[in-house]
Short mmCIF file of C-alpha atoms in Angstrom, two decimals:
data_model
loop_
_atom_site.label_atom_id
_atom_site.label_comp_id
_atom_site.label_asym_id
_atom_site.label_seq_id
_atom_site.Cartn_x
_atom_site.Cartn_y
_atom_site.Cartn_z
CA MET R 224 0.00 0.00 0.00
CA ALA R 225 1.22 3.53 -0.78
CA PRO R 226 2.42 5.46 2.29
CA PHE R 227 0.33 8.29 3.71
CA ALA R 228 1.39 11.92 4.12
CA LEU R 229 -0.79 14.23 6.22
CA LEU R 230 -0.69 17.92 5.28
CA SER R 231 -2.37 20.63 7.37
CA VAL R 232 -0.73 24.05 7.17
CA SER R 233 -1.58 27.64 7.96
CA ASP R 234 1.29 28.96 5.83
CA LYS R 235 0.57 27.65 2.31
CA THR R 236 3.99 28.72 0.92
CA GLY R 237 5.40 25.90 -1.23
CA LEU R 238 2.52 23.58 -0.35
CA VAL R 239 1.47 22.57 -3.86
CA PRO R 240 4.99 21.81 -5.19
CA LEU R 241 5.69 19.74 -2.07
CA ALA R 242 2.45 17.78 -2.39
CA GLU R 243 3.01 17.20 -6.12
CA ALA R 244 6.49 15.81 -5.45
CA LEU R 245 5.29 13.60 -2.59
CA HIS R 246 2.45 12.16 -4.67
CA ARG R 247 3.95 11.96 -8.16
CA ARG R 248 7.63 11.25 -7.44
CA HIS R 249 7.38 9.31 -4.21
CA GLY R 250 3.93 7.70 -4.36
CA TYR R 251 2.38 9.16 -1.21
CA GLN R 252 -1.35 9.24 -0.63
CA LEU R 253 -2.33 12.73 0.53
CA LEU R 254 -4.46 13.31 3.63
CA SER R 255 -5.63 16.81 4.41
CA SER R 256 -8.36 18.96 5.89
CA GLY R 257 -9.86 22.44 5.79
CA GLY R 258 -8.17 25.13 3.74
CA THR R 259 -5.14 22.96 2.99
CA ALA R 260 -7.30 20.33 1.31
CA LYS R 261 -9.05 23.02 -0.77
CA VAL R 262 -5.73 24.32 -2.06
CA LEU R 263 -4.57 20.83 -3.03
CA GLU R 264 -7.87 19.99 -4.69
CA ALA R 265 -7.76 23.23 -6.65
CA ALA R 266 -4.31 22.21 -7.90
CA GLY R 267 -5.78 18.96 -9.27
CA LEU R 268 -4.15 16.68 -6.71
CA PRO R 269 -5.98 13.61 -5.33
CA VAL R 270 -6.69 14.30 -1.67
CA THR R 271 -8.44 12.23 0.97
CA ARG R 272 -10.20 14.47 3.47
CA VAL R 273 -9.34 13.68 7.08
CA SER R 274 -13.06 13.42 7.85
CA ASP R 275 -13.40 10.72 5.18
CA HIS R 276 -10.28 8.96 6.47
CA THR R 277 -11.52 8.90 10.06
CA GLY R 278 -15.23 8.52 9.36
CA ALA R 279 -15.83 11.39 11.76
CA PRO R 280 -16.92 14.83 10.55
CA GLU R 281 -15.23 18.07 11.53
CA ILE R 282 -17.13 19.46 14.54
CA LEU R 283 -17.26 22.53 16.75
CA GLY R 284 -16.71 24.89 13.84
CA GLY R 285 -13.48 23.15 12.87
CA ARG R 286 -12.02 23.00 16.38
CA VAL R 287 -11.96 19.19 16.17
CA LYS R 288 -10.69 17.78 12.88
CA THR R 289 -7.60 15.64 13.39
CA LEU R 290 -7.97 14.64 17.04
CA HIS R 291 -8.88 11.03 16.25
CA PRO R 292 -7.28 7.58 16.82
CA ARG R 293 -7.05 6.95 13.07
CA VAL R 294 -4.81 10.02 12.82
CA HIS R 295 -2.79 9.82 16.00
CA GLY R 296 -2.63 6.04 16.00
CA GLY R 297 -1.26 6.17 12.45
CA ILE R 298 1.39 8.69 13.52
CA LEU R 299 2.42 7.26 16.90
CA ALA R 300 2.55 3.54 16.06
CA LYS R 301 6.06 2.07 16.26
CA ARG R 302 6.40 0.14 13.05
CA GLY R 303 8.72 -2.50 14.53
CA ASP R 304 6.54 -3.16 17.60
CA PRO R 305 4.33 -6.29 17.07
CA GLY R 306 1.78 -5.01 19.59
CA HIS R 307 1.47 -1.69 17.80
CA ARG R 308 1.13 -3.43 14.43
CA SER R 309 -1.58 -5.66 15.88
CA ASP R 310 -3.50 -2.65 17.22
CA LEU R 311 -3.36 -0.93 13.84
CA ASP R 312 -4.60 -4.08 12.08
CA GLN R 313 -7.42 -4.64 14.56
CA GLN R 314 -8.62 -1.03 14.29
CA GLY R 315 -8.07 -0.76 10.54
CA ILE R 316 -5.67 2.18 10.97
CA ASP R 317 -3.21 3.10 8.22
CA ALA R 318 0.27 4.25 9.20
CA ILE R 319 1.11 7.88 8.43
CA ASP R 320 4.76 8.24 7.50
CA LEU R 321 5.06 11.96 6.85
CA VAL R 322 3.40 14.89 8.65
CA VAL R 323 3.49 18.45 7.29
CA VAL R 324 2.02 20.92 9.78
CA ASN R 325 2.52 24.55 10.68
CA LEU R 326 0.33 26.30 13.16
CA TYR R 327 -2.35 28.97 13.36
CA PRO R 328 -0.74 32.43 13.16
CA PHE R 329 -0.98 33.27 16.86
CA ARG R 330 1.96 35.70 16.93
CA GLU R 331 0.61 37.60 13.93
CA THR R 332 -2.82 37.75 15.56
CA ILE R 333 -1.63 39.22 18.87
CA ALA R 334 0.58 41.71 17.01
CA LYS R 335 -2.58 43.54 15.89
CA ALA R 336 -3.21 46.65 17.95
CA ASP R 337 -6.97 45.95 18.19
CA VAL R 338 -6.88 42.21 18.85
CA THR R 339 -9.46 41.00 21.35
CA TRP R 340 -9.06 38.26 23.94
CA ASP R 341 -11.56 36.02 22.12
CA GLU R 342 -9.85 36.51 18.75
CA ALA R 343 -6.48 35.59 20.20
CA ILE R 344 -7.84 32.53 21.99
CA GLU R 345 -9.51 31.30 18.81
CA ASN R 346 -6.13 31.41 17.07
CA ILE R 347 -4.55 28.98 19.52
CA ASP R 348 -3.93 25.79 17.55
CA ILE R 349 -4.75 22.52 19.32
CA GLY R 350 -4.77 19.77 16.72
CA GLY R 351 -1.65 21.05 14.94
CA PRO R 352 0.71 20.92 17.93
CA ALA R 353 -0.70 17.53 18.89
CA MET R 354 0.20 16.09 15.49
CA VAL R 355 3.59 17.78 15.43
CA ARG R 356 4.53 16.46 18.86
CA ALA R 357 3.25 12.97 18.03
CA ALA R 358 5.27 12.83 14.82
CA ALA R 359 8.38 14.25 16.51
CA LYS R 360 8.11 11.70 19.30
CA ASN R 361 7.88 8.89 16.76
CA HIS R 362 10.59 10.32 14.50
CA ALA R 363 12.18 6.88 14.12
CA ASP R 364 9.28 6.09 11.79
CA VAL R 365 7.76 9.46 10.88
CA ALA R 366 9.20 12.59 9.26
CA VAL R 367 7.69 15.87 10.48
CA LEU R 368 7.96 19.14 8.55
CA THR R 369 7.00 22.39 10.30
CA SER R 370 8.37 25.06 7.94
CA PRO R 371 8.35 25.67 4.18
CA GLU R 372 12.10 26.21 4.46
CA GLN R 373 12.46 22.46 5.08
CA TYR R 374 10.59 21.27 2.00
CA ASP R 375 13.38 21.38 -0.58
CA LEU R 376 15.88 19.81 1.83
CA VAL R 377 13.59 16.89 2.61
CA LEU R 378 12.62 16.30 -1.03
CA ALA R 379 16.27 16.34 -2.09
CA ALA R 380 17.10 13.77 0.60
CA MET R 381 14.21 11.58 -0.46
CA ASP R 382 15.33 11.77 -4.10
CA GLU R 383 18.72 10.42 -3.10
CA SER R 384 17.39 7.70 -0.78
CA SER R 385 15.66 4.44 -1.54
CA ASP R 386 14.16 4.32 1.95
CA GLY R 387 12.32 7.61 2.35
CA VAL R 388 13.64 10.34 4.64
CA PRO R 389 17.02 9.38 6.16
CA ALA R 390 17.05 8.66 9.89
CA ASP R 391 19.52 11.41 10.80
CA LEU R 392 17.43 13.99 8.96
CA LYS R 393 14.26 12.77 10.71
CA ARG R 394 16.00 13.28 14.04
CA CYS R 395 16.93 16.87 13.10
CA LEU R 396 13.37 17.51 11.91
CA ALA R 397 12.05 16.21 15.24
CA LEU R 398 14.26 18.64 17.13
CA GLU R 399 13.02 21.52 14.99
CA ALA R 400 9.45 20.36 15.54
CA PHE R 401 9.74 20.46 19.32
CA GLN R 402 11.43 23.86 19.05
CA HIS R 403 8.52 24.98 16.88
CA THR R 404 5.85 23.94 19.39
CA ALA R 405 7.89 25.26 22.32
CA ALA R 406 8.14 28.68 20.67
CA TYR R 407 4.42 28.58 19.93
CA ASP R 408 3.50 27.76 23.53
CA THR R 409 5.93 30.41 24.76
CA ALA R 410 4.20 33.05 22.65
CA ILE R 411 0.81 32.02 24.03
CA SER R 412 1.87 31.90 27.67
CA GLY R 413 3.75 35.18 27.38
CA TRP R 414 0.76 36.95 25.89
CA MET R 415 -1.62 35.51 28.50
CA ALA R 416 0.72 36.49 31.35
CA ASP R 417 0.63 40.07 30.10
CA GLN R 418 -3.14 40.05 29.77
CA VAL R 419 -3.87 38.70 33.25
CA ASP R 420 -1.09 40.71 34.93
CA ARG R 421 0.90 37.92 36.53
CA PRO R 422 4.32 39.38 37.43
CA ASP R 423 5.23 36.10 39.15
CA SER R 424 5.10 34.20 35.85
CA PRO R 425 8.39 32.63 34.72
CA TRP R 426 10.37 34.45 32.05
CA LEU R 427 9.82 32.52 28.83
CA SER R 428 11.30 33.43 25.48
CA ALA R 429 11.98 31.40 22.36
CA VAL R 430 14.43 33.36 20.22
CA PRO R 431 15.74 31.74 17.03
CA LEU R 432 19.39 31.71 16.04
CA ARG R 433 20.22 34.47 13.56
CA GLN R 434 23.85 33.55 13.03
CA THR R 435 26.94 32.07 14.61
CA LEU R 436 29.44 34.87 15.15
CA ARG R 437 33.15 34.60 14.46
CA TYR R 438 33.83 34.91 18.18
CA GLY R 439 32.65 36.70 21.30
CA GLU R 440 34.14 39.81 22.87
CA ASN R 441 37.52 38.11 22.47
CA PRO R 442 38.78 35.53 19.95
CA HIS R 443 38.89 32.71 22.51
CA GLN R 444 35.13 33.10 23.26
CA LYS R 445 32.47 31.38 21.15
CA ALA R 446 29.38 33.44 20.36
CA ARG R 447 25.98 33.18 18.71
CA TRP R 448 23.41 35.83 17.88
CA PHE R 449 19.76 35.04 18.61
CA SER R 450 17.11 37.42 17.32
CA GLN R 451 13.44 37.50 16.43
CA PRO R 452 12.85 38.18 12.74
CA LYS R 453 11.65 41.74 12.09
CA GLN R 454 12.16 42.73 15.74
CA GLY R 455 14.97 45.04 16.80
CA TRP R 456 18.27 44.10 15.21
CA GLY R 457 16.56 41.02 13.78
CA GLY R 458 14.90 43.45 11.38
CA ALA R 459 18.16 45.10 10.30
CA ILE R 460 19.32 44.73 6.71
CA GLN R 461 23.09 44.65 6.24
CA LEU R 462 23.72 46.42 2.95
CA GLN R 463 27.47 45.89 2.73
CA GLY R 464 30.58 45.15 4.75
CA LYS R 465 32.19 42.37 6.72
CA GLU R 466 30.31 40.00 8.98
CA LEU R 467 29.10 41.59 12.20
CA SER R 468 30.95 40.75 15.40
CA THR R 469 29.80 40.58 19.02
CA ASN R 470 31.43 43.89 19.82
CA ASN R 471 29.90 45.49 16.72
CA LEU R 472 26.43 44.53 17.91
CA LEU R 473 27.00 45.77 21.46
CA ASP R 474 28.30 49.09 20.16
CA LEU R 475 25.49 49.39 17.61
CA GLU R 476 22.97 48.91 20.40
CA ALA R 477 24.56 51.70 22.43
CA ALA R 478 24.75 54.05 19.44
CA LEU R 479 21.14 53.42 18.44
CA ALA R 480 19.82 53.98 21.96
CA THR R 481 21.65 57.31 22.11
CA VAL R 482 20.60 58.67 18.72
CA ARG R 483 16.96 57.74 19.37
CA GLU R 484 16.91 60.46 22.03
CA PHE R 485 16.47 62.89 19.14
CA GLY R 486 13.88 60.92 17.13
CA TYR R 487 14.58 58.27 14.53
CA GLY R 488 13.32 57.69 11.01
CA THR R 489 12.47 59.57 7.87
CA ASP R 490 10.51 62.80 8.12
CA GLY R 491 7.32 60.84 7.63
CA ASP R 492 8.22 58.29 10.30
CA HIS R 493 9.07 60.86 12.96
CA PRO R 494 8.10 64.46 12.13
CA ALA R 495 9.62 65.75 15.40
CA ARG R 496 13.04 64.30 14.58
CA GLN R 497 16.00 66.59 15.21
CA PRO R 498 18.94 65.72 12.89
CA ALA R 499 21.47 63.92 15.08
CA ALA R 500 24.54 61.69 14.86
CA VAL R 501 26.31 59.58 17.46
CA VAL R 502 29.77 58.01 17.50
CA VAL R 503 30.36 55.16 19.95
CA LYS R 504 33.48 53.34 21.14
CA HIS R 505 33.28 50.42 23.57
CA THR R 506 29.55 51.11 24.20
CA ASN R 507 30.17 54.74 25.27
CA PRO R 508 29.31 57.73 23.10
CA CYS R 509 32.47 59.70 22.33
CA GLY R 510 30.80 62.23 20.02
CA VAL R 511 27.17 63.34 19.83
CA ALA R 512 25.70 66.35 18.05
CA VAL R 513 22.54 67.83 16.61
CA ALA R 514 22.29 70.39 13.81
CA ASP R 515 19.93 71.76 11.18
CA GLY R 516 20.88 68.89 8.84
CA LEU R 517 22.37 65.43 9.07
CA PRO R 518 25.70 66.24 7.33
CA ALA R 519 26.38 69.05 9.81
CA ALA R 520 25.29 66.89 12.76
CA LEU R 521 27.65 64.11 11.64
CA THR R 522 30.61 66.48 11.22
CA ARG R 523 29.98 67.99 14.65
CA ALA R 524 29.66 64.53 16.27
CA LEU R 525 32.98 63.42 14.76
CA ASP R 526 34.58 66.72 15.78
CA GLY R 527 33.56 65.99 19.35
CA ASP R 528 36.49 63.56 19.58
CA ARG R 529 38.05 62.55 16.27
CA ILE R 530 40.79 60.55 17.99
CA SER R 531 38.26 58.28 19.72
CA ALA R 532 36.01 58.22 16.64
CA PHE R 533 38.64 56.26 14.69
CA GLY R 534 37.34 52.69 14.39
CA GLY R 535 34.03 53.73 15.91
CA ILE R 536 30.38 52.93 15.35
CA VAL R 537 28.09 55.64 13.97
CA ALA R 538 24.32 55.97 14.33
CA ILE R 539 22.40 58.55 12.29
CA ASN R 540 18.73 59.23 12.90
CA GLY R 541 17.65 60.01 9.33
CA CYS R 542 18.26 58.91 5.77
CA VAL R 543 21.95 59.19 4.84
CA GLU R 544 22.42 61.30 1.70
CA ALA R 545 25.53 61.95 -0.39
CA ALA R 546 27.01 64.75 1.75
CA ALA R 547 26.88 62.68 4.94
CA ALA R 548 28.24 59.66 3.08
CA ARG R 549 31.29 61.62 1.98
CA GLU R 550 31.93 62.59 5.62
CA LEU R 551 31.67 58.94 6.64
CA THR R 552 34.46 58.03 4.21
CA SER R 553 36.83 60.58 5.79
CA LEU R 554 38.05 58.14 8.48
CA PHE R 555 38.07 54.46 9.38
CA LEU R 556 34.75 53.31 10.87
CA GLU R 557 33.43 49.84 11.71
CA CYS R 558 29.67 50.26 11.26
CA VAL R 559 26.99 52.77 10.38
CA VAL R 560 23.30 52.33 11.23
CA ALA R 561 20.51 54.55 9.91
CA PRO R 562 16.86 54.21 8.87
CA GLY R 563 17.90 54.53 5.23
CA PHE R 564 20.65 55.27 2.70
CA SER R 565 20.07 57.06 -0.61
CA PRO R 566 21.36 55.43 -3.83
CA GLU R 567 24.01 58.17 -4.11
CA ALA R 568 25.15 57.49 -0.54
CA ARG R 569 25.33 53.75 -1.24
CA GLU R 570 27.52 54.39 -4.27
CA ILE R 571 29.89 56.64 -2.30
CA LEU R 572 30.12 54.25 0.66
CA ALA R 573 30.81 51.29 -1.64
CA ALA R 574 34.35 52.66 -1.85
CA LYS R 575 34.70 51.34 1.72
CA PRO R 576 33.73 47.69 1.09
CA ASN R 577 34.56 46.53 4.63
CA LEU R 578 32.39 49.22 6.25
CA ARG R 579 29.24 47.58 7.59
CA LEU R 580 26.09 49.47 6.65
CA LEU R 581 22.89 48.55 8.44
CA GLU R 582 19.45 49.81 7.52
CA LEU R 583 17.09 49.55 10.48
CA ALA R 584 13.49 50.65 10.10
CA PRO R 585 11.63 52.35 12.98
CA ALA R 586 8.98 49.61 12.80
CA ALA R 587 11.57 46.96 13.73
CA ILE R 588 12.62 49.02 16.75
CA ASP R 589 9.02 49.44 17.89
CA ALA R 590 8.39 45.69 17.51
CA ALA R 591 11.23 44.80 19.88
CA GLY R 592 9.24 45.57 23.03
CA PRO R 593 10.07 47.36 26.30
CA ASP R 594 12.18 44.76 28.13
CA HIS R 595 15.90 45.07 28.80
CA VAL R 596 17.28 41.59 29.44
CA ARG R 597 20.75 40.80 30.77
CA SER R 598 22.25 37.54 31.98
CA ILE R 599 23.89 36.82 35.29
CA LEU R 600 25.33 33.50 36.45
CA GLY R 601 22.46 31.03 36.34
CA GLY R 602 19.74 33.59 35.66
CA LEU R 603 18.39 36.71 34.00
CA LEU R 604 17.68 40.28 35.02
CA VAL R 605 14.70 41.78 33.22
CA GLN R 606 13.94 45.47 33.61
CA ASP R 607 12.19 48.23 31.68
CA LEU R 608 14.34 49.99 29.13
CA ASP R 609 15.54 53.36 30.39
CA ASP R 610 14.03 55.13 27.41
CA GLN R 611 11.28 57.19 28.99
CA PRO R 612 11.25 60.77 27.68
CA SER R 613 13.00 63.38 29.81
CA THR R 614 10.44 65.83 31.21
CA SER R 615 12.18 69.09 32.07
CA ASP R 616 8.97 70.53 33.52
CA ALA R 617 9.64 68.53 36.69
CA TRP R 618 13.20 69.82 37.11
CA THR R 619 13.96 72.34 39.86
CA VAL R 620 16.46 75.17 40.07
CA ALA R 621 18.61 74.60 43.15
CA THR R 622 20.79 77.70 43.01
CA VAL R 623 20.21 81.40 43.46
CA ARG R 624 21.03 81.99 39.81
CA PRO R 625 18.78 80.11 37.38
CA PRO R 626 20.22 78.87 34.11
CA SER R 627 19.90 81.23 31.17
CA PRO R 628 17.70 80.06 28.25
CA GLN R 629 20.83 78.97 26.33
CA GLU R 630 22.25 77.16 29.38
CA ARG R 631 18.96 75.39 29.92
CA GLN R 632 18.92 74.22 26.31
CA ASP R 633 22.47 72.93 26.69
CA LEU R 634 21.59 71.22 29.98
CA GLU R 635 18.65 69.46 28.34
CA PHE R 636 20.93 68.18 25.56
CA ALA R 637 23.60 67.01 28.03
CA TRP R 638 21.01 65.27 30.20
CA ARG R 639 19.65 63.32 27.22
CA LEU R 640 23.18 62.18 26.46
CA VAL R 641 24.54 61.33 29.92
CA ARG R 642 21.98 58.55 30.48
CA HIS R 643 23.74 56.58 27.71
CA VAL R 644 27.24 56.83 29.24
CA ARG R 645 28.50 54.09 31.57
CA SER R 646 28.43 55.09 35.23
CA ASN R 647 29.96 57.03 36.80
CA ALA R 648 29.06 59.28 33.88
CA ILE R 649 29.87 62.92 33.18
CA VAL R 650 29.17 64.86 29.98
CA VAL R 651 30.37 68.32 29.03
CA ALA R 652 28.38 69.92 26.20
CA ARG R 653 27.49 73.17 24.50
CA ASP R 654 25.39 74.26 21.54
CA GLY R 655 24.07 70.76 20.82
CA GLN R 656 27.49 69.10 20.76
CA SER R 657 29.34 66.88 23.22
CA LEU R 658 32.74 68.32 24.11
CA GLY R 659 33.97 65.76 26.63
CA VAL R 660 32.73 62.44 28.04
CA GLY R 661 33.91 60.78 31.24
CA ALA R 662 32.73 57.19 31.58
CA GLY R 663 33.00 54.20 33.86
CA GLN R 664 35.20 55.61 36.59
CA MET R 665 34.97 54.36 40.15
CA ASN R 666 34.44 57.87 41.50
CA ARG R 667 32.48 60.75 40.03
CA VAL R 668 35.20 63.36 40.25
CA GLY R 669 37.45 61.04 38.22
CA SER R 670 34.88 60.91 35.40
CA ALA R 671 34.50 64.69 35.61
CA ARG R 672 38.24 65.16 35.29
CA LEU R 673 38.30 63.01 32.12
CA ALA R 674 35.40 64.89 30.54
CA LEU R 675 36.80 68.31 31.37
CA GLU R 676 40.28 67.44 30.15
CA ALA R 677 38.76 66.22 26.86
CA ALA R 678 36.80 69.45 26.50
CA ALA R 679 39.91 71.50 27.32
CA ALA R 680 39.43 75.20 26.53
CA LYS R 681 35.98 74.54 25.08
CA ALA R 682 34.72 73.84 28.62
CA LYS R 683 34.55 77.58 29.33
CA GLY R 684 30.88 78.55 29.11
CA ALA R 685 29.77 74.95 28.59
CA VAL R 686 27.53 72.85 30.86
CA LEU R 687 28.11 69.60 32.74
CA ALA R 688 25.69 66.69 33.33
CA SER R 689 26.06 63.86 35.84
CA ASP R 690 24.04 60.62 35.79
CA GLY R 691 24.06 60.46 39.61
CA PHE R 692 24.11 62.98 42.42
CA PHE R 693 27.23 64.76 43.62
CA PRO R 694 28.20 63.15 46.94
CA PHE R 695 30.58 66.03 47.69
CA ASP R 696 31.20 69.51 46.32
CA ASP R 697 34.51 68.51 44.68
CA THR R 698 32.97 67.86 41.24
CA VAL R 699 31.23 71.24 40.96
CA ARG R 700 34.35 73.05 42.17
CA LEU R 701 36.45 71.21 39.57
CA ALA R 702 33.84 72.06 36.91
CA ALA R 703 33.86 75.75 37.84
CA SER R 704 37.65 75.84 37.69
CA HIS R 705 37.38 74.84 34.00
CA GLY R 706 34.77 77.50 33.25
CA ILE R 707 31.60 75.39 33.41
CA SER R 708 28.65 77.75 33.83
CA ALA R 709 25.82 75.33 34.74
CA VAL R 710 25.38 71.76 35.97
CA ILE R 711 22.57 69.23 36.04
CA HIS R 712 22.24 66.09 38.18
CA PRO R 713 19.49 64.06 39.90
CA GLY R 714 20.06 65.37 43.43
CA GLY R 715 19.23 63.27 46.46
CA SER R 716 22.57 63.28 48.28
CA LYS R 717 22.67 64.01 52.00
CA ARG R 718 25.27 66.61 51.02
CA ASP R 719 23.33 68.28 48.21
CA SER R 720 23.51 71.50 50.17
CA ASP R 721 27.33 71.46 49.98
CA SER R 722 27.29 71.33 46.18
CA ILE R 723 24.52 73.94 45.96
CA LYS R 724 26.43 76.27 48.29
CA ALA R 725 29.59 75.85 46.19
CA CYS R 726 27.65 76.65 43.00
CA ASP R 727 26.20 79.80 44.54
CA GLU R 728 29.67 80.80 45.70
CA LEU R 729 31.13 80.26 42.23
CA GLY R 730 28.22 81.64 40.18
CA VAL R 731 27.31 78.27 38.64
CA ALA R 732 23.63 77.49 37.98
CA MET R 733 22.29 74.07 39.01
CA LEU R 734 19.27 72.04 37.94
CA LEU R 735 17.99 68.97 39.85
CA THR R 736 16.09 66.38 37.79
CA GLY R 737 14.95 64.02 40.54
CA ARG R 738 15.74 61.02 38.34
CA ARG R 739 18.95 59.00 38.25
CA HIS R 740 20.29 57.30 35.12
CA PHE R 741 22.91 54.75 36.18
CA LEU R 742 24.13 52.49 33.37
CA HIS R 743 26.23 49.41 34.08
#
């Protein structure tokens, strides 16, 4: 008797060519139900409806179609087990040797902004996962296909084999099947946990492998990149350049987070966007600037610290045109990310074939969600992203002298930047441009010294931002000695009054934000 293949898919991509090959080249009888059967019948293929095979009609509006012993017995029976063979013979059940199933589009359903609870629940597949798991469990005798990407591989293997799908391939397909159902259940449980507000639910995430990286942060470390398609960096398109590395991705993440402070996208995507560019080295911004246009913003960002910019990562918050592209070719850079690149810019940047260009759409960023996940030994830390807008209306003037309108504008810029610098973090800025950045020092005055020394003479009349409060008055006194005219920090130290008194003594204006921005 000809072997049976059961096909029941939500994604009809490649379905008809697969079924034609199974039936005409390999002699399979085709079992199917619902919309899958209609597609196969319309293609002129002989199909046995599951309801005819089982003798039981589809019921409950299609909720019950394949949940039947003639289906699951045919999948789960161990062909070499005499007891199983006897049960099949007694019940008149035909063995099913190949199962092709992919599931109701639950993720796509819950991605809709207006999805209702009932709509989402109705898109939870029951019969599909049951067949997939049954076939994967019995992979010694059954091949299970869960993705159109597998079809050509399996057909090629069958063409070269006289005994159907090879055993080692069936084992790999079983693994992918269990991964498929695990990811599906994870999506369902994650969505339900959000809907019923259960913060005590376990953290579940099924993230597919995007690529194996050359190495980790160092050559002796192995590394892999996992990412959801179309979400965050999983939605990035690499237009040119060498393969991305672990450090590239970490730096790109830091650069993107910083440039998004000023809006991100084309004019249509983000009408409030202020042209901005960011240069990052070792996850810290070393040059950040805004301007009336992207070319000027990029030049000013690079001018913030051209020594550190060498070999850096650049993020630009609008479409890169020819003028900005020419600036990007003026020094060695590792990567550039932007929402788009014009054809003229692409042609100019092609002269740097190793430069990695990444196009990342705002929609991919929005799809990534609000969670910031980091690993610790044996566990995860999950927190909200620190990307809430800065609200200057809540800030207070702590000193006798308030900041001037220009100083306040500079303080707002510096405050948006300092939250993206590793703690202890200090930023010196003026006129929409970073002049000096002090990052990652064990004491705040040490970071201030680095930032002020980088700013050098430009510090006179500039402002200084700190991600945490000033525990002593030494930082503001050091800032004043370099000509800083205004400072901004969260406040909250028991010795705030010491720093405020020093500012009043030295004529420095101070703003308190009431919100800390540590970054580790």
